[in-house]
Coordinates of C-alpha atoms in Angstrom, one line a residue:
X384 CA 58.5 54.2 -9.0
X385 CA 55.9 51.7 -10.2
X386 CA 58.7 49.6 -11.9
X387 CA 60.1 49.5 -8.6
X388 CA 57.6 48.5 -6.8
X389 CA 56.4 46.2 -9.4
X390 CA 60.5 44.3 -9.0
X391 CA 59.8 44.3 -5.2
X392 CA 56.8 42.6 -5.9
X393 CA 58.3 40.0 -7.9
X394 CA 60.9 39.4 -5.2
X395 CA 58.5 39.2 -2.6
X396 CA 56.4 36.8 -4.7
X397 CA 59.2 34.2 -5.8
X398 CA 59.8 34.2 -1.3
X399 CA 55.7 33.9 -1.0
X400 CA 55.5 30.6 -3.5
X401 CA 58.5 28.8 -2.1
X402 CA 57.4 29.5 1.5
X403 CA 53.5 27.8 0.5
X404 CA 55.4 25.2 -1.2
X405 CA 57.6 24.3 1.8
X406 CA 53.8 24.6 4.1
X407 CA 52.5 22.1 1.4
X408 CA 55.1 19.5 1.9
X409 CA 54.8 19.8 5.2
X410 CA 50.9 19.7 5.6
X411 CA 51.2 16.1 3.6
X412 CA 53.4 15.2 6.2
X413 CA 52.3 12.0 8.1
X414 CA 53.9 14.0 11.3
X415 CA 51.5 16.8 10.6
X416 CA 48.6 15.0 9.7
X417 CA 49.1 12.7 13.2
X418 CA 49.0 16.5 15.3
X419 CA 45.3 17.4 14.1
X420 CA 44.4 13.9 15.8
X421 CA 43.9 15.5 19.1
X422 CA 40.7 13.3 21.0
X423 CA 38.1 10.9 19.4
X424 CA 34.8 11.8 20.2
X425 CA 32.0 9.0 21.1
X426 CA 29.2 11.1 19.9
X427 CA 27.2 14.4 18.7
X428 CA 25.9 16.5 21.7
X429 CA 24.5 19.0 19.1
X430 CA 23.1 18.3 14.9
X431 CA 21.8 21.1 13.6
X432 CA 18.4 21.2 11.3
X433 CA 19.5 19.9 7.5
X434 CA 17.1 22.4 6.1
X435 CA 19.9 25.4 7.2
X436 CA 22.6 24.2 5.9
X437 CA 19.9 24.0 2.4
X438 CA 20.1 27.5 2.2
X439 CA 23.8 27.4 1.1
X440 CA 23.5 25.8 -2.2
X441 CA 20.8 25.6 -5.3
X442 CA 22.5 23.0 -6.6
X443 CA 19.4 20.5 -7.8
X444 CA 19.5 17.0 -6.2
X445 CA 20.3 14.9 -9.0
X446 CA 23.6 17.2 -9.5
X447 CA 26.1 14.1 -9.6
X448 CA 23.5 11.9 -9.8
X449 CA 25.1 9.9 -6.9
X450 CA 22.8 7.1 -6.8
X451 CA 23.6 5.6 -10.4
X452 CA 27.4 6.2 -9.8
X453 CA 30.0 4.3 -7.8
X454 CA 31.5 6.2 -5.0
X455 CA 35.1 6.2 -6.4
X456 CA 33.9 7.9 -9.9
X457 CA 32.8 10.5 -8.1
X458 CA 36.5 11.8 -7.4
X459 CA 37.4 11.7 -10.8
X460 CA 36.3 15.0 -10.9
X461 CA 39.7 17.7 -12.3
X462 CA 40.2 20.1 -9.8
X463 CA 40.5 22.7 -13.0
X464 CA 36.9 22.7 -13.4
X465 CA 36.9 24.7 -9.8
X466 CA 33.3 25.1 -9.5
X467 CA 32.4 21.4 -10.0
X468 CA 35.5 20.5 -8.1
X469 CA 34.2 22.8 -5.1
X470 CA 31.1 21.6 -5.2
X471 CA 31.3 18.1 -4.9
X472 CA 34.2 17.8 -2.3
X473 CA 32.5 20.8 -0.3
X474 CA 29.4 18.4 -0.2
X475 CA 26.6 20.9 0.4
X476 CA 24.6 19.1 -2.1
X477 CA 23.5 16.5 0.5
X478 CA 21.1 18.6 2.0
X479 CA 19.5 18.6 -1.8
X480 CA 19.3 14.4 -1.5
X481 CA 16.3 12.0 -1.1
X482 CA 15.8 11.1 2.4
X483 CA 14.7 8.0 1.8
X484 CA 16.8 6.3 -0.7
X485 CA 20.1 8.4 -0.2
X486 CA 21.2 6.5 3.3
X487 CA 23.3 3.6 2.3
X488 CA 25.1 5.7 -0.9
X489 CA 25.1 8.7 1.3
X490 CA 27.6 6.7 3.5
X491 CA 29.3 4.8 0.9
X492 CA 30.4 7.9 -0.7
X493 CA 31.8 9.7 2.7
X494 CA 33.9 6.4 3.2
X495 CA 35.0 6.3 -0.1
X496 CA 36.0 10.0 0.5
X497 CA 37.7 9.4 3.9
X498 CA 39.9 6.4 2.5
X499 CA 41.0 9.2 -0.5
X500 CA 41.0 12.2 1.3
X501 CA 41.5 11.5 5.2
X502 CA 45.3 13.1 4.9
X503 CA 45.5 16.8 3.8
X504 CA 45.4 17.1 0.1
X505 CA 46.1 20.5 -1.3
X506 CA 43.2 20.4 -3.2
X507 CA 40.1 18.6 -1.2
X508 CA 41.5 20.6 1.9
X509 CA 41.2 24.3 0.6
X510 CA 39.9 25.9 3.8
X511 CA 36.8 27.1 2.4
X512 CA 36.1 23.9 0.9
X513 CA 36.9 22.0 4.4
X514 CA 34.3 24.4 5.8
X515 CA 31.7 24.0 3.9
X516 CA 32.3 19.8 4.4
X517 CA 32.5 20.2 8.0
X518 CA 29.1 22.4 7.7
X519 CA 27.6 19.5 5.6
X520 CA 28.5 16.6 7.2
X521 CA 27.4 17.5 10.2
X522 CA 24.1 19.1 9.1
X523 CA 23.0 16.1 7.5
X524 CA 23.8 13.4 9.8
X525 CA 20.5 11.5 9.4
X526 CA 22.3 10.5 6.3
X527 CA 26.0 10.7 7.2
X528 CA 25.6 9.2 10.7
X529 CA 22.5 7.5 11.7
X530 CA 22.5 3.6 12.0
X531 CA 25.9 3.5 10.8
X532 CA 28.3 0.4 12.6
X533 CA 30.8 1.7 15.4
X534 CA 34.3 1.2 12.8
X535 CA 32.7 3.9 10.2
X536 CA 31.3 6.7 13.3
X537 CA 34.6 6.5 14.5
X538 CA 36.8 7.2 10.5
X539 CA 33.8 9.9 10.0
X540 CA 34.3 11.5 13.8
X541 CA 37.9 11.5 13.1
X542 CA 38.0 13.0 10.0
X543 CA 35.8 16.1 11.5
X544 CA 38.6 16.8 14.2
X545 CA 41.1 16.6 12.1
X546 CA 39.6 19.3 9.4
X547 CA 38.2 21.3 11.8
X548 CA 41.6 21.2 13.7
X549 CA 43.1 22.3 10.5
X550 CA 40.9 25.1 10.4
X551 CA 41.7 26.8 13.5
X552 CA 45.4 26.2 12.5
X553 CA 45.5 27.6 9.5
X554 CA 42.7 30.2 10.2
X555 CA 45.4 33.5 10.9
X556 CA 46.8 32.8 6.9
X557 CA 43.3 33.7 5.6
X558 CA 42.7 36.9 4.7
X559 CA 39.5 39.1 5.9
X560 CA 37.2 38.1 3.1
X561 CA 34.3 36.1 2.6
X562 CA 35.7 32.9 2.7
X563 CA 37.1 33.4 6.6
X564 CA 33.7 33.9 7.8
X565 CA 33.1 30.5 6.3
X566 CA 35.5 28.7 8.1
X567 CA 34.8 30.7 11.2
X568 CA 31.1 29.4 10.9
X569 CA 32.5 26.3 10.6
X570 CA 34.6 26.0 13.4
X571 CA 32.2 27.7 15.1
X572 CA 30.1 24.8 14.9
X573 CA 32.9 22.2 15.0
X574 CA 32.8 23.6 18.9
X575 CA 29.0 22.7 19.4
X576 CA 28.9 19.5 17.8
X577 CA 31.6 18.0 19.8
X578 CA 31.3 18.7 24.3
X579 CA 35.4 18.2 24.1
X580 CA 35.4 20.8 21.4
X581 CA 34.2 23.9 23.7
X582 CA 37.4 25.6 22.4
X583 CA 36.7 25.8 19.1
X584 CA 33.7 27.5 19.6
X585 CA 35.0 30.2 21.5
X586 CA 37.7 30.8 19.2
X587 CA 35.2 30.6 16.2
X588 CA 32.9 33.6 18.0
X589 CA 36.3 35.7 19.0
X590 CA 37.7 35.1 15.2
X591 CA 34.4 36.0 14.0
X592 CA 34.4 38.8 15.7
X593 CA 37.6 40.3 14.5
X594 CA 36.6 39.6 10.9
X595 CA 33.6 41.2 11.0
X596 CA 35.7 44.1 12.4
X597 CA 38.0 44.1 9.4
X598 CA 36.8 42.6 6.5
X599 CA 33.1 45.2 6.7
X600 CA 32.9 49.2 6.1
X601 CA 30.2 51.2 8.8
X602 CA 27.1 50.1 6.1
X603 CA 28.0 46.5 6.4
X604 CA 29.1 46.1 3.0
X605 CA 32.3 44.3 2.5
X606 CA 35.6 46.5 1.7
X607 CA 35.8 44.5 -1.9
X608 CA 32.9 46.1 -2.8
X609 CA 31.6 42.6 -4.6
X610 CA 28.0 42.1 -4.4
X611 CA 28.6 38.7 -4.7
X612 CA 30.5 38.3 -0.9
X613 CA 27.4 40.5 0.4
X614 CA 25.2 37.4 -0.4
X615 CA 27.8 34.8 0.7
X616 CA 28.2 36.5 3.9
X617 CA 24.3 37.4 5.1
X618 CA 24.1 33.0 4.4
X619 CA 26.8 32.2 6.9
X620 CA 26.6 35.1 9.2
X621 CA 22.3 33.9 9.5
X622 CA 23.7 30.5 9.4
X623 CA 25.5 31.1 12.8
X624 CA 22.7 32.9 14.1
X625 CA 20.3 30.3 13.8
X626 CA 22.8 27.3 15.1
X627 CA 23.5 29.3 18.5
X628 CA 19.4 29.6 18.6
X629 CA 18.7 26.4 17.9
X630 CA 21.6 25.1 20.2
X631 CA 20.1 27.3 23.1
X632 CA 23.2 29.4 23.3
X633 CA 24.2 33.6 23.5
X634 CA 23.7 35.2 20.0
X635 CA 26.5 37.8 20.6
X636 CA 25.3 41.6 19.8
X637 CA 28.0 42.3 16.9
X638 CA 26.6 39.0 15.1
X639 CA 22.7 40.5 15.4
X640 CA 24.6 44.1 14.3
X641 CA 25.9 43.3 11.5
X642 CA 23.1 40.8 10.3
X643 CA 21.3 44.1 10.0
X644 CA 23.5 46.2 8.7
X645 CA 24.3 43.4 5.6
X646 CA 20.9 42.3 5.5
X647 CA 20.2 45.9 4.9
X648 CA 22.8 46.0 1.6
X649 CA 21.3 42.6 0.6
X650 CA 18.0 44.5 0.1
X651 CA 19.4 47.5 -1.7
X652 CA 21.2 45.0 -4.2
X653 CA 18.1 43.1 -4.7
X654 CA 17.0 42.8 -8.5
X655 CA 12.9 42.5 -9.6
X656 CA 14.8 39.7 -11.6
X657 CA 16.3 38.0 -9.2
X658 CA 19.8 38.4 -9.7
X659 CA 22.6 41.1 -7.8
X660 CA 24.7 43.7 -10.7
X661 CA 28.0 42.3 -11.9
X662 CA 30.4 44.9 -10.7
X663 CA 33.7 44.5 -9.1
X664 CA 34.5 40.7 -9.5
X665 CA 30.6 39.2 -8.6
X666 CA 28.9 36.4 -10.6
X667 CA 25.6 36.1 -11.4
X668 CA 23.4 34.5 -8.3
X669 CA 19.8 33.9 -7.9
X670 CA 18.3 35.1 -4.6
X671 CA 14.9 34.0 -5.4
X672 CA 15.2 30.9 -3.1
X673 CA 16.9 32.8 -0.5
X674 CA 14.2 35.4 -0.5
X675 CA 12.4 32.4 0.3
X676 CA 14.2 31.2 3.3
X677 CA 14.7 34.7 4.6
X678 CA 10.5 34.8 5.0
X679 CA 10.5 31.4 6.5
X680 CA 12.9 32.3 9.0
X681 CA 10.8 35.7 9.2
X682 CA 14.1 37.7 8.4
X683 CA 13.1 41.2 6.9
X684 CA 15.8 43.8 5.6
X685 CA 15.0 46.8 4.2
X686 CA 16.8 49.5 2.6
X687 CA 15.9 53.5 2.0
X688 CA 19.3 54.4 0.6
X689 CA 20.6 55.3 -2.9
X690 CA 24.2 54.8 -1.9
X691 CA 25.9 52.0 -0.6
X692 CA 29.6 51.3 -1.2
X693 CA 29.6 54.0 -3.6
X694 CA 27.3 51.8 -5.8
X695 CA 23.8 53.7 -6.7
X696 CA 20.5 52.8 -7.1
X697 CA 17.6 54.1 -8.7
X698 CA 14.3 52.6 -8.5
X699 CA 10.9 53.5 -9.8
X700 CA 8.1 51.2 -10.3
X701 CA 9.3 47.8 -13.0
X702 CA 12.6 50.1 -13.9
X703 CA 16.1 49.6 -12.0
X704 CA 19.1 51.1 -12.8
X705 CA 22.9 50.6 -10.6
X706 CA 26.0 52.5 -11.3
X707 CA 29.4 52.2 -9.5
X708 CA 30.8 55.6 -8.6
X709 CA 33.5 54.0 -6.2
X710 CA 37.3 53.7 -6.2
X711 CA 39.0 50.6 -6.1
X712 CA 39.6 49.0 -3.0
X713 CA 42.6 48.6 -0.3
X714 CA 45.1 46.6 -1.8
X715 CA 44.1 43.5 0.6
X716 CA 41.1 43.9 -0.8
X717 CA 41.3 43.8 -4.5
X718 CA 42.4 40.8 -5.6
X719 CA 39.0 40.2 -8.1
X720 CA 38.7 43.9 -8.4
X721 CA 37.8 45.0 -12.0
X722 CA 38.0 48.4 -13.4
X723 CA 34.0 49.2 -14.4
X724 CA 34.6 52.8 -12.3
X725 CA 31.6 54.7 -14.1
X726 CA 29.9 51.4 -15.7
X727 CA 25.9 51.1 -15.2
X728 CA 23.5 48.1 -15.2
X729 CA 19.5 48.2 -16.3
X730 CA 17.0 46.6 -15.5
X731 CA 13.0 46.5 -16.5
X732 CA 10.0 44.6 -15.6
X733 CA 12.3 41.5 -14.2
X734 CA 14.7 41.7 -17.5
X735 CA 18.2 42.8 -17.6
X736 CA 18.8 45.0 -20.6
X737 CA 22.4 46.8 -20.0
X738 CA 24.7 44.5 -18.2
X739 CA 28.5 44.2 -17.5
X740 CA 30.4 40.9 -18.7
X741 CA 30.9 39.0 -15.1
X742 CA 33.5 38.1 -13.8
X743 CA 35.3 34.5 -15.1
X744 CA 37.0 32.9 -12.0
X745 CA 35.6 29.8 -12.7
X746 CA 36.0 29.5 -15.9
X747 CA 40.0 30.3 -17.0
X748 CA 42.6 32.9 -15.8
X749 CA 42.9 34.1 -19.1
X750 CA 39.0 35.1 -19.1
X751 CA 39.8 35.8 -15.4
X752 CA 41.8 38.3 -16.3
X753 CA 40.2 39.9 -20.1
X754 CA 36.9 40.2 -17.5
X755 CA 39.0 42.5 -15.1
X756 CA 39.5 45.1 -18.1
X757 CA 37.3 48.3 -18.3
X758 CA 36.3 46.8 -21.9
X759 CA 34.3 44.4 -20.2
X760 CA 31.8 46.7 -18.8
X761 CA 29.3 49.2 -20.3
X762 CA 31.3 52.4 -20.0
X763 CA 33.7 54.7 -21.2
X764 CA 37.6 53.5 -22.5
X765 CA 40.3 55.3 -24.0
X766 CA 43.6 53.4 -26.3
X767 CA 41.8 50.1 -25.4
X768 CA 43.4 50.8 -22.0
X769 CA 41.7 50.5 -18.1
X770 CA 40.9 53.1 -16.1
X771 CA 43.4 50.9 -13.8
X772 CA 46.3 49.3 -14.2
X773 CA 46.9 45.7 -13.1
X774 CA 49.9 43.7 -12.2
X775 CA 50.4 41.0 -15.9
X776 CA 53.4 38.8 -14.3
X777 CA 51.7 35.2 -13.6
X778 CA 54.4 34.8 -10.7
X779 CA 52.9 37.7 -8.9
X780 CA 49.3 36.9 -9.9
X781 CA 50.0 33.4 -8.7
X782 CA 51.1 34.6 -5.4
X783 CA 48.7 37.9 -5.0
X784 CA 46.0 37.2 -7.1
X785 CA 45.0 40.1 -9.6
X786 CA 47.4 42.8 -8.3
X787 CA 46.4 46.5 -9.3
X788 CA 49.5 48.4 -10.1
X789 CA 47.9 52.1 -10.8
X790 CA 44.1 53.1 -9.3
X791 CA 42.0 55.3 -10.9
X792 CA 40.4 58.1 -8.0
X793 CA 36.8 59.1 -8.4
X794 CA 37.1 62.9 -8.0
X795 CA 33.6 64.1 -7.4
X796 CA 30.6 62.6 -7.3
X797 CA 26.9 64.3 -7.6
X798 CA 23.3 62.4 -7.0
X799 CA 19.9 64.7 -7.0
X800 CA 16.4 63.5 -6.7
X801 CA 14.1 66.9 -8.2
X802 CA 10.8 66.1 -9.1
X803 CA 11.4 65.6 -12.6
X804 CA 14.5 64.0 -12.7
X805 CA 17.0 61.8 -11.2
X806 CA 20.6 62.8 -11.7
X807 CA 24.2 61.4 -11.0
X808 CA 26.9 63.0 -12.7
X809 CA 30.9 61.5 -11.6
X810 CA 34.4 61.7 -12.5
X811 CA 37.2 59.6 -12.1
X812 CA 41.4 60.5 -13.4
X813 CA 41.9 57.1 -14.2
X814 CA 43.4 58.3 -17.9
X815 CA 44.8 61.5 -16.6
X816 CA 48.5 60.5 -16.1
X817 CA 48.7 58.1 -19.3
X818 CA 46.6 60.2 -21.4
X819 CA 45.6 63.4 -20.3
X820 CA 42.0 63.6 -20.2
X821 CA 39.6 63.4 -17.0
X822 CA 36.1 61.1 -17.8
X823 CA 32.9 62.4 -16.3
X824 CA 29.4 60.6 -16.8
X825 CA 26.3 61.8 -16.2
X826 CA 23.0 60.5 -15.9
X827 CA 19.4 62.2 -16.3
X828 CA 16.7 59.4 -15.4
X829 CA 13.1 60.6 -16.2
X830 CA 10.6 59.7 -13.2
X831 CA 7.2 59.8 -15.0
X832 CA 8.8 57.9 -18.1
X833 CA 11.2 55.3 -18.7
X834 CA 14.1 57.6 -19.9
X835 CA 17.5 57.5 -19.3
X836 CA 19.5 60.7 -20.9
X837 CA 23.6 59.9 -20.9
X838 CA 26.5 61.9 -21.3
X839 CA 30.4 61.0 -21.4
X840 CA 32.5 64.2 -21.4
X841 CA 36.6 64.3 -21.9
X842 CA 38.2 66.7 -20.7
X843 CA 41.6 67.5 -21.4
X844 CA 43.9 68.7 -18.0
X845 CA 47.2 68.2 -19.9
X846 CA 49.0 68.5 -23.1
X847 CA 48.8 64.6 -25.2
X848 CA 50.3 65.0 -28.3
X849 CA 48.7 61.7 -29.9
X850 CA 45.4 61.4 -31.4
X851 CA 42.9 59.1 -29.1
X852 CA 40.7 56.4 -29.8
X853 CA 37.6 56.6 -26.7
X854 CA 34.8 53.8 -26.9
X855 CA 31.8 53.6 -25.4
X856 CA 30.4 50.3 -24.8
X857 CA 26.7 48.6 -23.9
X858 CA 27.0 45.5 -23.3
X859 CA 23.2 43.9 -24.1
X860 CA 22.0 40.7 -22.1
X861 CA 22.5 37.7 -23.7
X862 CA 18.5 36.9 -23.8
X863 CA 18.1 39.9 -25.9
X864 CA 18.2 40.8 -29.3
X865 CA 19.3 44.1 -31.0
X866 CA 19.4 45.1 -34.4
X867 CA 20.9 48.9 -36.1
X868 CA 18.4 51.0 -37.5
X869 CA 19.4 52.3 -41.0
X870 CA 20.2 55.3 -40.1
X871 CA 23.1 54.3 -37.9
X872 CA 22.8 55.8 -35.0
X873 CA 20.3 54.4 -32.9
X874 CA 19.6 50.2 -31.9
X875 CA 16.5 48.6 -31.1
X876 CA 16.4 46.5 -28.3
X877 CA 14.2 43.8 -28.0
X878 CA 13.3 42.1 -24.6
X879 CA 11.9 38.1 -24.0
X880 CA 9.3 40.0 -21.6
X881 CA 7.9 41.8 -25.3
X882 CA 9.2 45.1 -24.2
X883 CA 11.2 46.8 -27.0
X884 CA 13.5 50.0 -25.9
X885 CA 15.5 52.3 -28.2
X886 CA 19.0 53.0 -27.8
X887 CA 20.4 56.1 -29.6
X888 CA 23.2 58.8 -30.0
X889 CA 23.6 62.3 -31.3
X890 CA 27.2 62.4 -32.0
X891 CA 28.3 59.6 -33.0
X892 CA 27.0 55.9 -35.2
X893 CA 26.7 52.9 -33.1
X894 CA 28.4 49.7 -34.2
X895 CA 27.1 46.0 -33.0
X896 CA 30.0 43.8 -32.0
X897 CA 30.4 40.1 -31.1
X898 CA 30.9 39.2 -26.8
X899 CA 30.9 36.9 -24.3
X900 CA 29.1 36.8 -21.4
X901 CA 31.2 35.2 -18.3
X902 CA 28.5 36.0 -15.5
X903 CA 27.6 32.5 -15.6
X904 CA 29.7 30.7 -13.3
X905 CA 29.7 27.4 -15.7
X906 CA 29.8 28.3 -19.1
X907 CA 30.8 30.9 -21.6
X908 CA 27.4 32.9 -23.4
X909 CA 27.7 34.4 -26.4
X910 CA 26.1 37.8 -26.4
X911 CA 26.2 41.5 -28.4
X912 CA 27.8 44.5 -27.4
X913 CA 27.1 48.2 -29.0
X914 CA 29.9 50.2 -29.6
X915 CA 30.5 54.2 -30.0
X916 CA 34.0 55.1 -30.6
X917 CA 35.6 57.9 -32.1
X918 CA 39.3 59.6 -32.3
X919 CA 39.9 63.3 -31.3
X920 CA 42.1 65.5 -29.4
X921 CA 39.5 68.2 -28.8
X922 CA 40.3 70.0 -25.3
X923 CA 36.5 68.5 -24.7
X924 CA 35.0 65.4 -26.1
X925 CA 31.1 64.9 -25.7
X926 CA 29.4 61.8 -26.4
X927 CA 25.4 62.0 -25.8
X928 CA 23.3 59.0 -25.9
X929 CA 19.8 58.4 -25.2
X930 CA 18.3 54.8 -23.8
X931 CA 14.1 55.0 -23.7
X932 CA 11.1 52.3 -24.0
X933 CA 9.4 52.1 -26.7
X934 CA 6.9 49.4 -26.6

């Protein structure tokens, strides 16, 4: 059955990448490009404030150091380092710019870019980076716009219809995810900025709208279950807010709805250090500035909850620690889903101890796909196989993204609060058909100390006549150090904030292996990983460990 689907698959790939290339020929078109020409506006009825549009980006001011480099440089950029590439032609940055020495470049650089760029390039005119451009230029018109001669305000107003046009165009071959909320805030505001434009904004709220409906579950979390897209959204979904405000227009009740409701998982993923858990295809992001502009703004979320998305909490004083108890999502849904069911994250005093490797779309599809394995995250793995199964065939990749084949099912989950201990104890059958064996976790967090009992039981529901190789893996921080005790079986772990914690096990010897950490979006970071493994084919297999500060 899955061979079959996975030949349908192909087949329906192979139709899906000669259909886009046929689009792409025709969106370079000169017939095409002459349609999203549709009026040329004489001016801006609405700009909005350039410090909004701030919130969107930490990249630091001097990022391309724009004012010691000429404008046609800047495009030299590859498009294969896509976070760089993204960056620069998504243009964000110019809200991070000097005022008053940027003006002249400012403009010098958005010609240079219209006489490249003004036609549809399939690389500069990736919807979400034509969003976030759209977003930027017109934020920032004191330096894109102002005292600028009548031949470049009408190239610079004519480029905006024409991406914005695109954007409504091509808006219906976007999936629900993050990145169609960014283009509907976009052409959301492609409707304000321009009187002749009224449509756009209409169909930017109604398109909205309907994504919102689709893309969120009840809590507001997205269906990806990617931390990440919860702090991309709660920026453009606030971003809206504040431009119909400002504007003096209707803030529609599903917008202040689910504001809440995301604002209210932004809290309950908020770190003491900063930084969401790297689960489920997220990247490391700092939130500190955010937190920042969220008080400024007098935005307040709060969250009571130990559950959202399946992903647990536990909080107590300086000590955090996540775990995700969830299943994979819908198949529309999963394309930057890893398989980390079971895999846990800690946190003390602003310093992450336990993490999980990140996720590397920015970096190569190679790490891409290694980070997607259940290797890459600090829990249980049998054979050196994961708890899912995900499509290998480029073609399909190519056309799909990371396909998963086979999904793992959590079947039961348990959380207790006593007044001794927390407790979460969860299963999942992700080995069960391959391998026989059901994996159940369970957790035992001390409240008066900083404690963490853990267990990982196999149990066997089926006859496997081969021996098996089970690992379980920590991965440590990369900004802290470990070393193995003599005896073998526990590791000290040392923190930069002068904590020190102990990390031991009962039944089996630890061993310290070499890693990389990909949560970085720019660069590769070497880091440690502790290892038990083992090889049985006991009806149950227990592994106990123990993870407890020590100084």
């Amino acid at each position: 059955m899955q061979k079959l689907k996975s030949i349908r698959l192909y087949f329906f790939s192979i139709l899906k990448l000669s259909f886009l290339s046929f689009r792409n020929y025709y969106l370079s078109s000169n017939f095409y490009n002459k349609k999203l020409i549709t009026f040329i506006p004489d001016r801006i009825f609405y700009s909005p404030s350039s410090y909004l549009s701030a919130s969107l980006t930490t990249i630091n001011k001097d990022f391309y150091k724009i004012t010691n480099t000429s404008p046609s440089l800047l495009w030299d950029t590859d498009f294969k380092n896509k976070q760089k590439f993204e960056n620069l032609h998504g243009f964000l940055w110019l809200a991070k710019l000097d005022r008053k020495i940027s003006k002249i470049i400012t403009k010098n650089i958005i010609r240079s870019w219209i006489t490249n760029f003004f036609n549809y390039d399939s690389h500069t005119w990736q919807m979400d980076i034509v969003a976030n451009r759209i977003i930027a230029w017109s934020s920032n018109t004191d330096l894109t716009l102002e005292d600028s001669d009548n031949a470049y305000k009408t190239k610079f107003f004519l480029s905006l219809i024409k991406q914005s046009n695109f954007l409504v165009k091509n808006l219906k071959n976007l999936f629900y995810d993050s990145n169609k909320i960014i283009c509907c805030a976009a052409i959301i505001l492609s409707g304000m900025i321009f009187k002749e434009n009224d449509l756009n904004y209409k169909i930017g709220i109604k398109e909205l709208e309907k994504t919102i409906k689709n893309y969120f579950d009840k809590n507001g979390f997205p269906k990806t279950r990617n931390p990440e897209e919860v702090f991309i959204c709660i920026k453009y979904l606030i971003l809206v807010r504040e431009w119909l405000k400002e504007a003096q227009k209707p803030i529609p009740d599903f917008l202040n709805e689910i504001i809440v409701k995301c604002g209210s998982c932004y809290a309950m993923l908020s770190c003491s250090n900063k930084q969401f858990p790297l689960f489920n295809g997220a990247t490391e992001i700092n939130h500190k500035d955010y937190d920042i502009f969220l008080k400024t703004l007098k935005y307040k979320f709060n969250n009571e909850n130990y559950d959202i998305a399946d992903l647990i909490k536990i909080k107590k004083n300086k000590f955090e620690f996540f775990i995700d108890c969830g299943n994979p999502p819908a198949n529309n849904f999963a394309k930057n889903y890893q398989a980390g069911c079971l895999a846990f994250e800690l946190i003390s005093n602003k310093q992450k101890i336990i993490c999980n490797s990140g996720y590397g779309k920015y970096l190569s599809q190679k790490l891409t796909t290694l980070s997607c394995s259940t290797a890459a995250h600090s829990t249980l793995y049998l054979n050196n196989t994961s708890s899912c199964i995900f499509q290998k065939n480029k073609l399909v990749n190519k056309a799909y993204g990371n396909s998963v084949l086979q999904k793992h099912k959590v079947i039961s989950k348990n959380y207790t609060n006593d007044k001794d201990f927390y407790s979460i104890a969860a299963a999942h059958n992700g080995y069960e058909k391959k391998f026989g064996y059901i994996h159940t976790r369970s957790i035992k967090i001390l409240k008066k100390k900083d404690k963490i009992f853990g267990q990982d039981e196999l149990k066997k529901t089926k006859s496997y006549v081969n021996s098996l190789n089970y690992f379980v893996r920590f991965h440590i921080y990369p900004e802290a150090k470990i070393v193995k005790t003599k005896a073998g079986n526990s590791i000290l772990i040392s923190l930069s904030n002068g904590e020190g914690w102990l990390l031991q096990c009962e039944t089996n010897d630890f061993e310290i292996e070499k890693n990389i950490f990909l949560g970085n979006k720019n660069k590769i970071i070497n880091n440690e990983s502790v290892v038990i493994s083992g090889n049985s084919n006991k009806e149950i297999i227990t592994i106990k460990w123990l993870i407890e500060k020590v100084s």
